[in-house]
Amino acid sequence: MAQLWGGRFTKETDAQVYAFNASIDFDKRLYRQDIEGSIAHATMLGRQGILTEEETQKILDGLRGIREDIERGKIVIDSRYEDIHSFVEANLIDRIGDAGKKLHTGRSRNDQVALDMRLYTREQILAVDALLKELLQVILQTMEENLETYMPGFTHLQKAQPITLAHHYGAYFEMFKRDRQRMKDIYERMNYCPLGAGALAGTTYPLDRELTAQLLDFYGPTLNSMDSVSDRDYLIEFLAALSTVMMHLSRFSEEIIIWNSNEYQFVEIDDAYSTGSSIMPQKKNPDIAELVRGKTGRVYGALMSLLTTMKGIPLAYNKDMQEDKEMAFDAMDTVKDCITLFTGMLATMKFRTDRMAKSAMNGFTNATDAADYLVGKGVPFRDAHGIIGRLVLYCIEQNTSIDALSLEQLQSISDRFEADIYDAISLKTCVEKRLTIGAPGPDAMRKVIALHKAYLVR
Ligand code: ARG
C-alpha cells in the first residue's frame, strides 16, 4: 500500500477498505492528463518563485521521464497505489528525491482530479466530434448518390408518402449535425481550468491561475474554488449528449434492421458487418446494428448514475465523486466504438433500389397527391380527401392501386378526373414536385446538400 496521507494515522488501513477506497484500477487511464497538469502546475510554481529554478527543472524532467517510461512500458501502473495522483507523485519522489516532495505545494487531489477529468473529457469531446464528422461524410455521400432513389416514407410504420433515400438519410444528417453542435456547446462551457482551487478554498501561495489555465489551453481559470472541485456538470452534459447520439444511432439501427429483414429487403448489410447462426446455416444477422441499439442502454445508465451520484452531495468535494469515472469512461468508449462500427456498416451497405421503388409504388403512397390533383381541378381539399378515401376503399376491394384504374373507373367516382391524372400521381411526380426547402424533391435536396457540403469543409 502506498498512500499520500499516513501522518495522522496510528494504524494501517484495513486491506479491504484500501481496495474499496482505491481508484487506481480505473483512473490510471488519466496518467497523461495527470502528468500534463503537474507539468503546468510545477512550471507556474517555478515562475512564481515558489520553487527554485533547479527544483522546477528536476520536477519537469522527472514528470516527462515518468510519462515516457509509462508509454514505453518500462513502468507499469500497478494497484499498490491508491490512485493515479499517488502513483505519479511516488514515482517522482523515487526518481528525483526531495524536490519531488514539493510538487504538491498549493494543490490538492481535489483540484487535481477535477483538472484531470476535465482534460480527459475535453479530449473525448473532440474525439467524438471527429467520429461524428466521418459519419456525416458517409451519410452525405449516400445522399448525393441517391437523390432519385425512391422509397416509401412511413408514419406509424405505415406507408405514407414517397420520399427518396437521400431524403431519409438527410434526416439523420440533421440529427448527427445537432450532436456535433452539442459537443461544441459543451466544450465552450467546460473549457475553464479548476487547478489552483486547492482542496476547496484556494490557497495562500501566490499561484498564477491565469498562467496554468493558459499553459493547459483553457480559456481561463474557473471563478469559484468550491464549485471548481465539486462541479461535474460538464460530464453530465457530455453524457447527456452521448446518450442523444446513441438514441440517434439506435433509431437508425432499428431502421436498418427492418430494411435488412427478409420481408423488406431494402438493404443488404455487408458480410464483413454481419454474423451467422450456430444452428441455422441460412442466417446472416444484423448483429452490429442490434448491438448499437442494445448498447444505448448502458450509455443512458452512465448518465442516470452520475446524475444520481451528484444529487445529494453537499459542497465541496466528497468521495462519492470518485464514482464519476468508471461508467463515464465506459460510456465514452462505447459511443466511440458504436459510431466507428456504425459508420463502417453504412459505408459498405448495399441498397436494393428496385425493391425500394416497388415498395414506394404500392400502399397508396400517392393518395395525398391524388387529392391534391382534385384540388387543382377546383375541388375543396376536404371534399377531395373524402373522394380519394372512397377511391382507396374501392381499390382495396378490387385489389389494385389508384394509378392502375382506368379513366372510366376513376370518373365513376369523380367526374373531375381527366387523362392527366396518371402523370400527376406517378411516383416520379410525387417526389419531384415536393420542392419546399427540406422536402424530398431532388432540386430542393440539391440546395440542402450544397449547405451540408459547405458545413463539412469547415
Ligand atoms: N480518486 C479520487 C477521485 O477520483 C481523487 C481525489 C481524492 N481526494 C480526496 N480528498 N480523497 O475523486
Short mmCIF file of C-alpha atoms and ligand atoms in Angstrom, two decimals:
data_model
loop_
_atom_site.label_atom_id
_atom_site.label_comp_id
_atom_site.label_asym_id
_atom_site.label_seq_id
_atom_site.Cartn_x
_atom_site.Cartn_y
_atom_site.Cartn_z
CA MET A 1 0.00 0.00 0.00
CA ALA A 2 1.35 3.38 -0.95
CA GLN A 3 -0.63 6.39 0.05
CA LEU A 4 -0.04 10.10 0.48
CA TRP A 5 -1.55 10.63 3.90
CA GLY A 6 -0.19 8.34 6.68
CA GLY A 7 0.82 11.07 9.16
CA ARG A 8 -2.19 11.37 11.46
CA PHE A 9 -2.95 7.64 11.50
CA THR A 10 -1.77 5.14 14.10
CA LYS A 11 -2.99 2.03 12.34
CA GLU A 12 -2.63 0.57 8.87
CA THR A 13 -5.72 0.83 6.67
CA ASP A 14 -7.72 -2.37 6.59
CA ALA A 15 -6.89 -4.17 3.34
CA GLN A 16 -10.49 -4.39 2.17
CA VAL A 17 -11.02 -0.73 2.99
CA TYR A 18 -7.93 0.12 0.99
CA ALA A 19 -9.17 -1.80 -2.02
CA PHE A 20 -12.68 -0.35 -1.75
CA ASN A 21 -11.33 3.17 -1.49
CA ALA A 22 -8.72 2.90 -4.25
CA SER A 23 -9.38 4.18 -7.76
CA ILE A 24 -6.10 3.30 -9.45
CA ASP A 25 -7.58 0.43 -11.47
CA PHE A 26 -9.75 2.84 -13.42
CA ASP A 27 -8.13 6.27 -13.01
CA LYS A 28 -4.80 5.01 -14.38
CA ARG A 29 -6.11 5.97 -17.80
CA LEU A 30 -5.72 9.60 -16.63
CA TYR A 31 -1.93 9.33 -16.37
CA ARG A 32 -1.26 11.61 -19.33
CA GLN A 33 -3.63 14.30 -18.11
CA ASP A 34 -2.29 13.99 -14.56
CA ILE A 35 1.29 14.50 -15.72
CA GLU A 36 0.33 17.31 -18.09
CA GLY A 37 -1.46 19.07 -15.22
CA SER A 38 1.52 18.59 -12.91
CA ILE A 39 3.88 19.98 -15.54
CA ALA A 40 1.75 23.12 -15.79
CA HIS A 41 1.49 23.40 -12.00
CA ALA A 42 5.25 23.00 -11.49
CA THR A 43 6.04 25.46 -14.29
CA MET A 44 3.78 28.01 -12.63
CA LEU A 45 5.27 27.35 -9.15
CA GLY A 46 8.71 27.99 -10.68
CA ARG A 47 7.69 31.25 -12.38
CA GLN A 48 6.14 32.48 -9.16
CA GLY A 49 9.35 31.75 -7.22
CA ILE A 50 7.57 29.20 -5.04
CA LEU A 51 10.03 26.59 -6.35
CA THR A 52 13.62 27.34 -7.35
CA GLU A 53 14.60 27.07 -10.97
CA GLU A 54 16.58 23.93 -10.20
CA GLU A 55 13.73 22.26 -8.36
CA THR A 56 11.35 23.12 -11.16
CA GLN A 57 13.65 21.68 -13.79
CA LYS A 58 14.12 18.48 -11.86
CA ILE A 59 10.38 18.07 -11.43
CA LEU A 60 9.67 18.74 -15.10
CA ASP A 61 12.35 16.30 -16.25
CA GLY A 62 11.11 13.73 -13.75
CA LEU A 63 7.49 14.03 -14.88
CA ARG A 64 8.43 13.78 -18.54
CA GLY A 65 10.58 10.73 -17.75
CA ILE A 66 7.67 9.03 -15.99
CA ARG A 67 5.42 9.70 -18.96
CA GLU A 68 7.97 8.26 -21.36
CA ASP A 69 8.53 5.19 -19.22
CA ILE A 70 4.81 4.51 -18.98
CA GLU A 71 4.41 4.90 -22.71
CA ARG A 72 7.35 2.59 -23.43
CA GLY A 73 6.07 0.02 -20.97
CA LYS A 74 9.11 0.50 -18.72
CA ILE A 75 6.93 1.20 -15.71
CA VAL A 76 3.55 -0.31 -15.11
CA ILE A 77 0.85 1.49 -13.21
CA ASP A 78 0.01 -1.07 -10.55
CA SER A 79 -2.57 -1.39 -7.83
CA ARG A 80 -0.19 -0.78 -4.94
CA TYR A 81 -1.02 2.89 -5.26
CA GLU A 82 -4.28 4.43 -4.15
CA ASP A 83 -4.84 6.45 -7.29
CA ILE A 84 -3.05 7.85 -10.33
CA HIS A 85 -2.07 11.01 -8.41
CA SER A 86 -0.31 8.98 -5.70
CA PHE A 87 1.35 6.84 -8.33
CA VAL A 88 2.85 9.78 -10.21
CA GLU A 89 3.97 11.60 -7.06
CA ALA A 90 5.55 8.49 -5.50
CA ASN A 91 7.38 7.75 -8.74
CA LEU A 92 8.60 11.30 -8.98
CA ILE A 93 9.99 11.22 -5.44
CA ASP A 94 11.71 7.88 -6.16
CA ARG A 95 13.23 9.39 -9.25
CA ILE A 96 14.37 12.87 -8.15
CA GLY A 97 14.27 12.76 -4.35
CA ASP A 98 13.28 15.72 -2.16
CA ALA A 99 12.40 18.14 -4.97
CA GLY A 100 9.60 15.71 -5.88
CA LYS A 101 8.03 16.28 -2.48
CA LYS A 102 7.44 19.93 -3.40
CA LEU A 103 5.25 19.30 -6.45
CA HIS A 104 2.05 19.17 -4.43
CA THR A 105 2.65 22.67 -2.96
CA GLY A 106 -0.53 24.73 -3.24
CA ARG A 107 -2.51 21.84 -4.71
CA SER A 108 -4.95 19.21 -3.51
CA ARG A 109 -6.00 15.98 -5.13
CA ASN A 110 -9.43 17.61 -5.28
CA ASP A 111 -8.43 20.25 -7.80
CA GLN A 112 -6.00 17.81 -9.37
CA VAL A 113 -8.65 15.21 -10.15
CA ALA A 114 -11.08 17.92 -11.22
CA LEU A 115 -8.45 19.05 -13.72
CA ASP A 116 -7.56 15.55 -14.92
CA MET A 117 -11.17 14.67 -15.60
CA ARG A 118 -11.74 17.91 -17.45
CA LEU A 119 -8.67 17.44 -19.59
CA TYR A 120 -9.72 13.89 -20.38
CA THR A 121 -13.32 14.82 -21.13
CA ARG A 122 -12.20 17.71 -23.32
CA GLU A 123 -10.20 15.30 -25.50
CA GLN A 124 -13.10 12.89 -25.65
CA ILE A 125 -15.48 15.62 -26.78
CA LEU A 126 -13.16 16.34 -29.70
CA ALA A 127 -12.73 12.65 -30.47
CA VAL A 128 -16.47 12.03 -30.57
CA ASP A 129 -16.92 15.14 -32.71
CA ALA A 130 -14.33 13.88 -35.22
CA LEU A 131 -16.06 10.49 -35.45
CA LEU A 132 -19.43 12.16 -35.96
CA LYS A 133 -17.93 14.17 -38.78
CA GLU A 134 -16.81 10.96 -40.51
CA LEU A 135 -20.28 9.52 -40.08
CA LEU A 136 -21.78 12.66 -41.62
CA GLN A 137 -19.44 12.33 -44.60
CA VAL A 138 -20.65 8.79 -45.29
CA ILE A 139 -24.27 9.89 -44.92
CA LEU A 140 -23.75 12.83 -47.26
CA GLN A 141 -22.12 10.64 -49.89
CA THR A 142 -25.14 8.31 -49.88
CA MET A 143 -27.41 11.33 -50.15
CA GLU A 144 -25.59 12.65 -53.20
CA GLU A 145 -25.79 9.26 -54.91
CA ASN A 146 -29.47 8.68 -54.19
CA LEU A 147 -31.36 11.86 -55.00
CA GLU A 148 -33.71 9.86 -57.19
CA THR A 149 -33.77 6.56 -55.33
CA TYR A 150 -37.43 6.32 -54.42
CA MET A 151 -38.66 4.64 -51.28
CA PRO A 152 -41.76 4.83 -49.10
CA GLY A 153 -41.79 7.28 -46.23
CA PHE A 154 -43.62 6.00 -43.16
CA THR A 155 -45.64 7.31 -40.28
CA HIS A 156 -46.79 4.81 -37.65
CA LEU A 157 -44.68 2.37 -39.68
CA GLN A 158 -47.47 2.57 -42.27
CA LYS A 159 -46.63 3.71 -45.77
CA ALA A 160 -47.39 7.41 -46.01
CA GLN A 161 -45.85 9.31 -48.93
CA PRO A 162 -42.99 8.56 -51.28
CA ILE A 163 -39.60 10.01 -50.46
CA THR A 164 -36.04 9.32 -51.59
CA LEU A 165 -33.19 7.58 -49.88
CA ALA A 166 -31.31 10.89 -49.93
CA HIS A 167 -34.16 12.50 -48.05
CA HIS A 168 -34.35 9.73 -45.45
CA TYR A 169 -30.61 9.90 -44.84
CA GLY A 170 -30.90 13.67 -44.72
CA ALA A 171 -32.97 13.36 -41.55
CA TYR A 172 -30.08 11.56 -39.87
CA PHE A 173 -27.67 14.15 -41.20
CA GLU A 174 -29.61 16.77 -39.23
CA MET A 175 -29.54 14.66 -36.06
CA PHE A 176 -25.82 13.98 -36.09
CA LYS A 177 -25.12 17.58 -37.05
CA ARG A 178 -27.01 18.71 -33.94
CA ASP A 179 -24.99 16.17 -31.94
CA ARG A 180 -21.82 17.86 -33.13
CA GLN A 181 -23.22 21.25 -32.20
CA ARG A 182 -23.91 19.91 -28.71
CA MET A 183 -20.27 18.78 -28.46
CA LYS A 184 -19.15 22.27 -29.35
CA ASP A 185 -21.51 23.92 -26.84
CA ILE A 186 -20.30 21.69 -24.03
CA TYR A 187 -16.68 22.33 -24.95
CA GLU A 188 -17.23 26.08 -24.84
CA ARG A 189 -18.84 25.93 -21.41
CA MET A 190 -16.43 23.48 -19.81
CA ASN A 191 -13.10 24.78 -21.06
CA TYR A 192 -12.06 26.54 -17.83
CA CYS A 193 -9.31 25.42 -15.54
CA PRO A 194 -10.06 24.31 -11.96
CA LEU A 195 -6.40 23.99 -10.97
CA GLY A 196 -5.50 26.28 -8.07
CA ALA A 197 -8.81 25.76 -6.28
CA GLY A 198 -6.90 23.64 -3.78
CA ALA A 199 -8.94 21.41 -1.51
CA LEU A 200 -11.88 23.81 -1.65
CA ALA A 201 -10.82 27.29 -0.57
CA GLY A 202 -7.91 28.21 -2.80
CA THR A 203 -4.52 28.66 -1.25
CA THR A 204 -2.31 31.24 0.46
CA TYR A 205 0.52 30.68 -2.04
CA PRO A 206 0.67 33.31 -4.75
CA LEU A 207 -0.41 30.95 -7.52
CA ASP A 208 -0.92 32.35 -11.00
CA ARG A 209 -4.10 30.60 -12.06
CA GLU A 210 -4.25 32.53 -15.32
CA LEU A 211 -0.90 31.06 -16.26
CA THR A 212 -1.77 27.43 -15.53
CA ALA A 213 -5.03 27.88 -17.43
CA GLN A 214 -3.12 29.26 -20.37
CA LEU A 215 -0.46 26.53 -20.28
CA LEU A 216 -3.19 23.93 -20.44
CA ASP A 217 -5.08 25.65 -23.26
CA PHE A 218 -8.10 26.65 -21.23
CA TYR A 219 -9.97 29.88 -21.86
CA GLY A 220 -9.19 30.92 -18.28
CA PRO A 221 -9.47 29.82 -14.65
CA THR A 222 -12.77 28.82 -13.03
CA LEU A 223 -14.11 31.51 -10.72
CA ASN A 224 -15.20 29.77 -7.54
CA SER A 225 -12.90 27.33 -5.77
CA MET A 226 -15.71 25.35 -4.11
CA ASP A 227 -17.50 24.89 -7.42
CA SER A 228 -14.21 24.10 -9.16
CA VAL A 229 -13.61 20.96 -7.09
CA SER A 230 -17.21 19.77 -6.99
CA ASP A 231 -18.57 20.61 -10.44
CA ARG A 232 -19.30 17.63 -12.64
CA ASP A 233 -21.93 19.39 -14.78
CA TYR A 234 -19.74 19.24 -17.85
CA LEU A 235 -19.54 15.47 -17.53
CA ILE A 236 -23.29 15.17 -17.06
CA GLU A 237 -23.83 17.34 -20.13
CA PHE A 238 -21.41 15.23 -22.11
CA LEU A 239 -23.11 12.01 -21.02
CA ALA A 240 -26.47 13.52 -21.95
CA ALA A 241 -25.12 14.45 -25.38
CA LEU A 242 -23.62 10.96 -25.76
CA SER A 243 -26.98 9.48 -24.79
CA THR A 244 -28.59 11.54 -27.53
CA VAL A 245 -26.01 10.31 -30.04
CA MET A 246 -26.87 6.75 -29.00
CA MET A 247 -30.58 7.42 -29.28
CA HIS A 248 -29.99 8.57 -32.87
CA LEU A 249 -27.74 5.62 -33.69
CA SER A 250 -30.28 3.30 -32.14
CA ARG A 251 -33.17 4.63 -34.23
CA PHE A 252 -31.06 4.35 -37.36
CA SER A 253 -30.03 0.82 -36.35
CA GLU A 254 -33.65 -0.14 -35.86
CA GLU A 255 -34.47 1.04 -39.37
CA ILE A 256 -31.55 -0.84 -40.85
CA ILE A 257 -32.63 -4.00 -39.05
CA ILE A 258 -36.12 -3.59 -40.53
CA TRP A 259 -34.76 -2.77 -44.01
CA ASN A 260 -32.43 -5.75 -43.82
CA SER A 261 -35.24 -8.16 -42.87
CA ASN A 262 -36.43 -10.82 -45.31
CA GLU A 263 -39.78 -9.05 -45.58
CA TYR A 264 -38.32 -5.70 -46.62
CA GLN A 265 -35.02 -6.47 -48.31
CA PHE A 266 -34.30 -2.79 -48.89
CA VAL A 267 -30.66 -3.21 -47.94
CA GLU A 268 -28.03 -5.83 -47.65
CA ILE A 269 -25.52 -5.44 -44.86
CA ASP A 270 -22.02 -6.37 -45.97
CA ASP A 271 -20.71 -9.80 -44.94
CA ALA A 272 -17.92 -8.10 -43.01
CA TYR A 273 -20.54 -6.42 -40.81
CA SER A 274 -22.85 -9.42 -40.34
CA THR A 275 -22.69 -12.58 -38.31
CA GLY A 276 -24.09 -16.08 -38.68
CA SER A 277 -26.05 -18.51 -36.56
CA SER A 278 -24.54 -21.56 -34.89
CA ILE A 279 -27.54 -23.67 -35.85
CA MET A 280 -29.32 -22.09 -38.83
CA PRO A 281 -26.96 -22.14 -41.81
CA GLN A 282 -29.03 -19.70 -43.86
CA LYS A 283 -28.76 -16.86 -41.34
CA LYS A 284 -26.96 -13.60 -41.81
CA ASN A 285 -27.79 -11.41 -38.88
CA PRO A 286 -27.50 -7.63 -38.41
CA ASP A 287 -25.70 -8.02 -35.08
CA ILE A 288 -23.78 -4.75 -35.29
CA ALA A 289 -26.95 -2.72 -35.67
CA GLU A 290 -28.55 -4.71 -32.86
CA LEU A 291 -25.57 -4.21 -30.58
CA VAL A 292 -25.52 -0.48 -31.22
CA ARG A 293 -29.23 -0.40 -30.37
CA GLY A 294 -28.55 -2.52 -27.29
CA LYS A 295 -25.58 -0.56 -26.01
CA THR A 296 -27.70 2.56 -25.88
CA GLY A 297 -28.93 1.29 -22.52
CA ARG A 298 -25.56 1.33 -20.86
CA VAL A 299 -24.80 4.86 -22.02
CA TYR A 300 -28.14 6.08 -20.61
CA GLY A 301 -27.14 4.15 -17.48
CA ALA A 302 -23.95 6.18 -17.10
CA LEU A 303 -25.93 9.41 -17.31
CA MET A 304 -28.50 8.27 -14.73
CA SER A 305 -25.73 7.00 -12.48
CA LEU A 306 -23.86 10.29 -12.37
CA LEU A 307 -26.98 12.41 -12.03
CA THR A 308 -27.97 10.28 -9.05
CA THR A 309 -24.50 10.30 -7.54
CA MET A 310 -24.37 14.10 -7.65
CA LYS A 311 -27.84 14.90 -6.40
CA GLY A 312 -27.23 14.77 -2.64
CA ILE A 313 -23.62 15.88 -2.32
CA PRO A 314 -23.04 18.92 -0.12
CA LEU A 315 -20.27 21.31 -1.12
CA ALA A 316 -17.48 20.80 -1.77
CA TYR A 317 -15.55 17.59 -2.67
CA ASN A 318 -16.88 14.29 -1.33
CA LYS A 319 -15.57 10.85 -2.15
CA ASP A 320 -18.84 9.99 -3.90
CA MET A 321 -17.41 11.93 -6.81
CA GLN A 322 -14.86 9.25 -7.49
CA GLU A 323 -17.87 7.40 -8.91
CA ASP A 324 -17.88 9.84 -11.83
CA LYS A 325 -15.27 7.78 -13.64
CA GLU A 326 -15.92 4.12 -14.37
CA MET A 327 -19.28 4.41 -16.07
CA ALA A 328 -18.38 7.66 -17.81
CA PHE A 329 -15.26 6.04 -19.27
CA ASP A 330 -17.34 3.07 -20.32
CA ALA A 331 -19.86 5.37 -22.00
CA MET A 332 -17.14 7.26 -23.87
CA ASP A 333 -15.51 4.02 -25.09
CA THR A 334 -18.87 2.57 -26.05
CA VAL A 335 -20.04 5.58 -28.03
CA LYS A 336 -16.76 5.87 -29.93
CA ASP A 337 -16.88 2.17 -30.83
CA CYS A 338 -20.52 2.41 -31.84
CA ILE A 339 -20.01 5.42 -34.13
CA THR A 340 -16.96 3.81 -35.73
CA LEU A 341 -18.64 0.47 -36.42
CA PHE A 342 -21.89 2.04 -37.50
CA THR A 343 -20.04 4.26 -39.97
CA GLY A 344 -18.26 1.23 -41.42
CA MET A 345 -21.52 -0.66 -41.69
CA LEU A 346 -23.22 2.23 -43.51
CA ALA A 347 -20.30 2.74 -45.87
CA THR A 348 -20.42 -0.90 -47.02
CA MET A 349 -24.19 -1.47 -47.03
CA LYS A 350 -25.87 -2.12 -50.43
CA PHE A 351 -29.28 -0.77 -51.38
CA ARG A 352 -31.87 -2.81 -53.25
CA THR A 353 -33.20 0.24 -55.05
CA ASP A 354 -35.56 -1.84 -57.20
CA ARG A 355 -37.32 -3.18 -54.13
CA MET A 356 -37.42 0.23 -52.50
CA ALA A 357 -39.06 1.83 -55.55
CA LYS A 358 -41.55 -1.03 -55.89
CA SER A 359 -42.47 -0.69 -52.26
CA ALA A 360 -42.96 3.05 -52.73
CA MET A 361 -45.44 2.39 -55.54
CA ASN A 362 -47.87 0.30 -53.58
CA GLY A 363 -49.61 1.08 -50.31
CA PHE A 364 -51.37 4.17 -51.75
CA THR A 365 -48.40 6.46 -51.13
CA ASN A 366 -49.80 8.69 -53.92
CA ALA A 367 -53.21 9.17 -52.26
CA THR A 368 -52.31 12.65 -50.97
CA ASP A 369 -51.17 13.64 -54.45
CA ALA A 370 -54.41 12.31 -55.93
CA ALA A 371 -56.34 14.53 -53.52
CA ASP A 372 -54.09 17.47 -54.41
CA TYR A 373 -54.84 16.76 -58.08
CA LEU A 374 -58.56 17.20 -57.44
CA VAL A 375 -57.82 20.42 -55.53
CA GLY A 376 -56.11 21.59 -58.72
CA LYS A 377 -59.36 20.88 -60.53
CA GLY A 378 -61.29 23.11 -58.16
CA VAL A 379 -62.46 20.59 -55.53
CA PRO A 380 -62.06 21.88 -51.94
CA PHE A 381 -59.37 19.83 -50.11
CA ARG A 382 -61.74 18.32 -47.53
CA ASP A 383 -64.05 17.04 -50.29
CA ALA A 384 -61.07 15.77 -52.28
CA HIS A 385 -59.85 13.89 -49.19
CA GLY A 386 -63.25 12.18 -48.95
CA ILE A 387 -63.34 11.26 -52.65
CA ILE A 388 -59.85 9.74 -52.58
CA GLY A 389 -60.74 7.89 -49.37
CA ARG A 390 -63.61 6.22 -51.22
CA LEU A 391 -61.30 5.56 -54.16
CA VAL A 392 -58.78 3.82 -51.88
CA LEU A 393 -61.54 1.67 -50.42
CA TYR A 394 -62.62 0.75 -53.96
CA CYS A 395 -59.01 -0.17 -54.83
CA ILE A 396 -58.67 -2.34 -51.73
CA GLU A 397 -61.84 -4.20 -52.72
CA GLN A 398 -60.56 -4.64 -56.28
CA ASN A 399 -57.06 -5.47 -55.04
CA THR A 400 -55.49 -2.77 -57.20
CA SER A 401 -53.88 0.68 -56.97
CA ILE A 402 -55.14 4.16 -57.90
CA ASP A 403 -52.82 4.52 -60.88
CA ALA A 404 -53.89 1.09 -62.26
CA LEU A 405 -57.55 2.12 -62.55
CA SER A 406 -58.95 3.05 -65.96
CA LEU A 407 -60.10 6.61 -66.55
CA GLU A 408 -63.71 5.33 -66.66
CA GLN A 409 -63.30 3.71 -63.25
CA LEU A 410 -61.80 6.92 -61.87
CA GLN A 411 -64.54 9.03 -63.37
CA SER A 412 -67.20 6.76 -61.87
CA ILE A 413 -66.01 8.10 -58.51
CA SER A 414 -65.44 11.73 -59.56
CA ASP A 415 -66.09 13.42 -62.89
CA ARG A 416 -63.15 15.79 -62.23
CA PHE A 417 -60.61 13.11 -63.17
CA GLU A 418 -59.02 13.62 -66.59
CA ALA A 419 -56.26 11.89 -68.53
CA ASP A 420 -53.55 13.97 -66.85
CA ILE A 421 -54.23 12.21 -63.52
CA TYR A 422 -51.75 9.41 -64.32
CA ASP A 423 -48.81 11.74 -64.69
CA ALA A 424 -49.89 13.73 -61.64
CA ILE A 425 -49.74 10.72 -59.34
CA SER A 426 -46.75 8.88 -60.78
CA LEU A 427 -44.01 8.11 -58.29
CA LYS A 428 -41.64 10.44 -60.09
CA THR A 429 -44.08 13.37 -59.97
CA CYS A 430 -45.00 12.72 -56.34
CA VAL A 431 -41.36 13.10 -55.36
CA GLU A 432 -40.16 15.72 -57.85
CA LYS A 433 -42.93 18.17 -57.09
CA ARG A 434 -42.12 18.31 -53.41
CA LEU A 435 -39.87 21.31 -53.66
CA THR A 436 -40.32 23.31 -50.49
CA ILE A 437 -36.99 23.54 -48.72
CA GLY A 438 -36.49 20.43 -46.62
CA ALA A 439 -38.72 18.29 -48.87
CA PRO A 440 -37.53 15.29 -50.92
CA GLY A 441 -37.77 16.86 -54.40
CA PRO A 442 -34.28 16.43 -55.89
CA ASP A 443 -34.00 20.13 -56.76
CA ALA A 444 -34.79 21.09 -53.18
CA MET A 445 -32.41 18.43 -51.86
CA ARG A 446 -29.58 19.70 -54.05
CA LYS A 447 -29.75 23.05 -52.27
CA VAL A 448 -29.64 21.37 -48.87
CA ILE A 449 -26.74 19.13 -49.91
CA ALA A 450 -24.78 22.20 -51.01
CA LEU A 451 -25.24 23.64 -47.50
CA HIS A 452 -24.15 20.34 -45.92
CA LYS A 453 -21.03 20.27 -48.07
CA ALA A 454 -20.08 23.77 -47.06
CA TYR A 455 -20.68 22.82 -43.42
CA LEU A 456 -18.44 19.76 -43.62
CA VAL A 457 -15.43 21.53 -45.14
CA ARG A 458 -15.32 23.96 -42.24
N1 ARG B 1 -9.57 9.29 -6.52
C1 ARG B 1 -10.17 10.50 -6.13
C2 ARG B 1 -11.32 10.83 -7.09
O1 ARG B 1 -11.39 10.25 -8.10
C3 ARG B 1 -9.18 11.61 -6.17
C4 ARG B 1 -9.49 12.73 -5.25
C5 ARG B 1 -9.25 12.32 -3.87
N2 ARG B 1 -9.46 13.37 -2.96
C6 ARG B 1 -9.67 13.15 -1.68
N3 ARG B 1 -9.87 14.19 -0.93
N4 ARG B 1 -9.65 11.96 -1.16
O2 ARG B 1 -12.18 11.61 -6.81
#
